[in-house]
Every structure is written in C-alpha cells, then in structure tokens.
PDB file of C-alpha atoms in Angstrom:
ATOM      1  CA  MET A   1      60.683  18.511  75.995  1.00  0.00           C
ATOM      2  CA  LYS A   2      58.582  19.355  79.000  1.00  0.00           C
ATOM      3  CA  ILE A   3      56.780  22.403  77.573  1.00  0.00           C
ATOM      4  CA  ASP A   4      53.354  21.334  78.845  1.00  0.00           C
ATOM      5  CA  GLU A   5      54.752  20.799  82.345  1.00  0.00           C
ATOM      6  CA  LEU A   6      56.378  24.243  82.382  1.00  0.00           C
ATOM      7  CA  LEU A   7      53.195  25.946  81.142  1.00  0.00           C
ATOM      8  CA  LYS A   8      51.222  24.186  83.865  1.00  0.00           C
ATOM      9  CA  GLU A   9      53.822  24.987  86.538  1.00  0.00           C
ATOM     10  CA  TYR A  10      53.804  28.692  85.664  1.00  0.00           C
ATOM     11  CA  ARG A  11      50.028  28.704  85.087  1.00  0.00           C
ATOM     12  CA  ILE A  12      50.403  30.016  81.551  1.00  0.00           C
ATOM     13  CA  SER A  13      47.969  29.315  78.734  1.00  0.00           C
ATOM     14  CA  LEU A  14      49.078  28.852  75.152  1.00  0.00           C
ATOM     15  CA  PHE A  15      47.428  30.332  72.075  1.00  0.00           C
ATOM     16  CA  VAL A  16      48.599  29.254  68.629  1.00  0.00           C
ATOM     17  CA  PHE A  17      47.758  31.967  66.136  1.00  0.00           C
ATOM     18  CA  PRO A  18      47.429  31.799  62.329  1.00  0.00           C
ATOM     19  CA  ALA A  19      50.567  32.749  60.407  1.00  0.00           C
ATOM     20  CA  GLY A  20      49.090  35.924  58.914  1.00  0.00           C
ATOM     21  CA  MET A  21      47.629  37.258  62.161  1.00  0.00           C
ATOM     22  CA  TRP A  22      50.854  38.832  63.472  1.00  0.00           C
ATOM     23  CA  GLU A  23      54.271  39.071  61.868  1.00  0.00           C
ATOM     24  CA  ARG A  24      56.015  37.577  64.860  1.00  0.00           C
ATOM     25  CA  SER A  25      57.130  34.186  66.089  1.00  0.00           C
ATOM     26  CA  GLY A  26      55.481  34.702  69.454  1.00  0.00           C
ATOM     27  CA  PHE A  27      54.964  36.928  72.457  1.00  0.00           C
ATOM     28  CA  TYR A  28      53.784  36.921  76.053  1.00  0.00           C
ATOM     29  CA  PHE A  29      50.690  38.719  77.409  1.00  0.00           C
ATOM     30  CA  PRO A  30      51.435  39.143  81.134  1.00  0.00           C
ATOM     31  CA  ASP A  31      47.932  40.387  82.042  1.00  0.00           C
ATOM     32  CA  LEU A  32      46.360  37.229  80.594  1.00  0.00           C
ATOM     33  CA  ARG A  33      49.282  34.955  81.506  1.00  0.00           C
ATOM     34  CA  ARG A  34      49.215  33.748  77.928  1.00  0.00           C
ATOM     35  CA  ILE A  35      51.932  32.923  75.432  1.00  0.00           C
ATOM     36  CA  CYS A  36      50.991  33.327  71.793  1.00  0.00           C
ATOM     37  CA  VAL A  37      52.971  31.423  69.188  1.00  0.00           C
ATOM     38  CA  ASN A  38      52.840  31.380  65.389  1.00  0.00           C
ATOM     39  CA  GLU A  39      51.367  28.174  63.931  1.00  0.00           C
ATOM     40  CA  SER A  40      53.804  28.204  61.003  1.00  0.00           C
ATOM     41  CA  LEU A  41      56.803  27.395  63.209  1.00  0.00           C
ATOM     42  CA  SER A  42      58.345  23.938  63.308  1.00  0.00           C
ATOM     43  CA  LYS A  43      57.959  21.981  66.546  1.00  0.00           C
ATOM     44  CA  GLN A  44      61.518  22.870  67.591  1.00  0.00           C
ATOM     45  CA  GLU A  45      61.085  26.571  66.797  1.00  0.00           C
ATOM     46  CA  ARG A  46      57.756  26.624  68.641  1.00  0.00           C
ATOM     47  CA  GLU A  47      59.405  25.103  71.732  1.00  0.00           C
ATOM     48  CA  LYS A  48      62.217  27.664  71.574  1.00  0.00           C
ATOM     49  CA  VAL A  49      59.728  30.537  71.305  1.00  0.00           C
ATOM     50  CA  ILE A  50      57.639  29.211  74.207  1.00  0.00           C
ATOM     51  CA  LEU A  51      60.747  28.785  76.375  1.00  0.00           C
ATOM     52  CA  HIS A  52      61.933  32.278  75.488  1.00  0.00           C
ATOM     53  CA  GLU A  53      58.551  33.763  76.344  1.00  0.00           C
ATOM     54  CA  LEU A  54      58.472  31.838  79.642  1.00  0.00           C
ATOM     55  CA  GLY A  55      61.730  33.648  80.385  1.00  0.00           C
ATOM     56  CA  HIS A  56      59.726  36.895  80.455  1.00  0.00           C
ATOM     57  CA  ILE A  57      57.380  35.728  83.229  1.00  0.00           C
ATOM     58  CA  ASN A  58      59.018  37.736  86.023  1.00  0.00           C
ATOM     59  CA  HIS A  59      59.630  40.863  83.950  1.00  0.00           C
ATOM     60  CA  ASN A  60      57.724  44.015  84.748  1.00  0.00           C
ATOM     61  CA  PRO A  61      56.014  45.222  81.535  1.00  0.00           C
ATOM     62  CA  LYS A  62      56.265  48.838  82.751  1.00  0.00           C
ATOM     63  CA  HIS A  63      60.048  48.630  82.430  1.00  0.00           C
ATOM     64  CA  TYR A  64      60.219  46.660  79.190  1.00  0.00           C
ATOM     65  CA  LYS A  65      61.275  49.536  76.938  1.00  0.00           C
ATOM     66  CA  ARG A  66      63.925  50.731  79.357  1.00  0.00           C
ATOM     67  CA  LEU A  67      65.267  47.238  80.096  1.00  0.00           C
ATOM     68  CA  LEU A  68      64.686  45.711  76.662  1.00  0.00           C
ATOM     69  CA  LEU A  69      68.180  44.301  76.178  1.00  0.00           C
ATOM     70  CA  GLN A  70      68.391  42.935  79.722  1.00  0.00           C
ATOM     71  CA  TYR A  71      64.941  41.329  79.527  1.00  0.00           C
ATOM     72  CA  GLU A  72      65.603  39.776  76.108  1.00  0.00           C
ATOM     73  CA  ASN A  73      68.946  38.418  77.278  1.00  0.00           C
ATOM     74  CA  GLN A  74      67.346  36.918  80.386  1.00  0.00           C
ATOM     75  CA  ALA A  75      64.615  35.301  78.295  1.00  0.00           C
ATOM     76  CA  GLY A  76      67.198  33.933  75.856  1.00  0.00           C
ATOM     77  CA  ARG A  77      69.256  32.585  78.736  1.00  0.00           C
ATOM     78  CA  PHE A  78      66.180  30.856  80.209  1.00  0.00           C
ATOM     79  CA  MET A  79      65.501  29.229  76.837  1.00  0.00           C
ATOM     80  CA  ILE A  80      69.094  28.038  76.500  1.00  0.00           C
ATOM     81  CA  HIS A  81      69.142  26.680  80.056  1.00  0.00           C
ATOM     82  CA  GLU A  82      65.965  24.641  79.524  1.00  0.00           C
ATOM     83  CA  LEU A  83      67.170  23.342  76.148  1.00  0.00           C
ATOM     84  CA  LEU A  84      70.494  22.330  77.710  1.00  0.00           C
ATOM     85  CA  VAL A  85      68.794  20.449  80.531  1.00  0.00           C
ATOM     86  CA  ASP A  86      66.793  18.516  77.954  1.00  0.00           C
ATOM     87  CA  TYR A  87      69.786  17.991  75.634  1.00  0.00           C
ATOM     88  CA  LEU A  88      71.980  16.641  78.414  1.00  0.00           C
ATOM     89  CA  LYS A  89      69.454  13.893  79.145  1.00  0.00           C
ATOM     90  CA  THR A  90      70.665  12.184  75.966  1.00  0.00           C
ATOM     91  CA  THR A  91      74.234  13.494  75.732  1.00  0.00           C
ATOM     92  CA  ASP A  92      77.155  12.577  77.954  1.00  0.00           C
ATOM     93  CA  ILE A  93      78.233  15.720  79.785  1.00  0.00           C
ATOM     94  CA  TYR A  94      81.870  14.932  78.929  1.00  0.00           C
ATOM     95  CA  ASP A  95      81.038  14.862  75.212  1.00  0.00           C
ATOM     96  CA  PHE A  96      79.253  18.215  75.278  1.00  0.00           C
ATOM     97  CA  ASN A  97      80.145  20.469  72.385  1.00  0.00           C
ATOM     98  CA  TRP A  98      78.544  23.908  72.439  1.00  0.00           C
ATOM     99  CA  VAL A  99      78.779  24.321  68.643  1.00  0.00           C
ATOM    100  CA  ARG A 100      76.960  21.015  68.067  1.00  0.00           C
ATOM    101  CA  PHE A 101      74.302  22.120  70.577  1.00  0.00           C
ATOM    102  CA  ALA A 102      73.921  25.542  68.902  1.00  0.00           C
ATOM    103  CA  THR A 103      73.648  23.896  65.488  1.00  0.00           C
ATOM    104  CA  GLN A 104      71.053  21.372  66.629  1.00  0.00           C
ATOM    105  CA  TYR A 105      68.826  24.108  68.073  1.00  0.00           C
ATOM    106  CA  ASP A 106      69.654  26.714  65.421  1.00  0.00           C
ATOM    107  CA  ILE A 107      71.040  29.178  67.971  1.00  0.00           C
ATOM    108  CA  SER A 108      73.283  31.884  66.601  1.00  0.00           C
ATOM    109  CA  THR A 109      76.889  31.366  67.616  1.00  0.00           C
ATOM    110  CA  ILE A 110      77.308  35.152  67.564  1.00  0.00           C
ATOM    111  CA  TRP A 111      75.178  35.781  70.647  1.00  0.00           C
ATOM    112  CA  GLY A 112      74.749  32.219  71.875  1.00  0.00           C
ATOM    113  CA  GLU A 113      78.301  31.085  72.590  1.00  0.00           C
ATOM    114  CA  ALA A 114      78.749  32.840  75.931  1.00  0.00           C
ATOM    115  CA  MET A 115      75.224  32.028  77.121  1.00  0.00           C
ATOM    116  CA  ILE A 116      75.500  28.373  76.157  1.00  0.00           C
ATOM    117  CA  GLN A 117      78.848  27.967  77.877  1.00  0.00           C
ATOM    118  CA  ASP A 118      77.726  29.882  80.997  1.00  0.00           C
ATOM    119  CA  GLU A 119      74.543  27.848  81.353  1.00  0.00           C
ATOM    120  CA  PHE A 120      76.412  24.598  80.731  1.00  0.00           C
ATOM    121  CA  ARG A 121      78.811  25.467  83.595  1.00  0.00           C
ATOM    122  CA  LYS A 122      75.857  26.122  85.899  1.00  0.00           C
ATOM    123  CA  ILE A 123      74.348  22.726  85.132  1.00  0.00           C
ATOM    124  CA  GLN A 124      77.530  20.700  85.661  1.00  0.00           C
TER     125      GLN A 124
END
C-alpha cells in the first residue's frame, strides 16, 4: 500500500493516538492537515481509515453537517478506489470477484457492493 506516498502527495501529517484518547477509529483535522488514527487498529484497518480520511481532503468543513451522507460516501468511495488499485496489482482483472475483495478488506457488502463494482468499472 502506498499510504506514505499519498500522505506526502497531499501534504498530510499522521498522528497515531492512544486507544483510550478518543472512541473513534480516526478523523481528519482540515485546519492542521492532519489525519489522526487509533493505535489499536490492525495495519489493514489503519490503512482503510487513512484512505477514508484522505477522501475528506476536498470537503468543506462548514458544510459537513449538511452534506454528511454525501461526504462520507465520497470518502468511502475514495478508500475503495485506492484499495482496488492496490488489489488489482496482484489479481488478474478477469478473475476479479467483488465479494472476495470485500471479504479480504472487511468491507460491508450491504453498502460496499455498488461502490466496489462502480470503482472497478472505472479502473478497467
């Protein structure tokens, strides 16, 4: 995964916080250009959280409450896109199975199916 490259490209710093500090997996501070992530997460979960938070980079914090669902969906889609790009480096595009992908990255098939399939079509 190219997390370090993406953080550098977007000029975002990373802060890993102790598990008891906040009851969250992670969040983005736009004023500081900093992503904070919970230290108790596995490497894969940490990467997913960082990718999701990078998906919030272009969101205007003033509109977050009003556009919460849209912003969260866009951040989730960014995460899925980046995970797919990485996944397809080791998987033949003709063997792609969205359920296998969702299972490997622990992405809910309830909300993830459409996003995974849409982003896969964009990459092809």
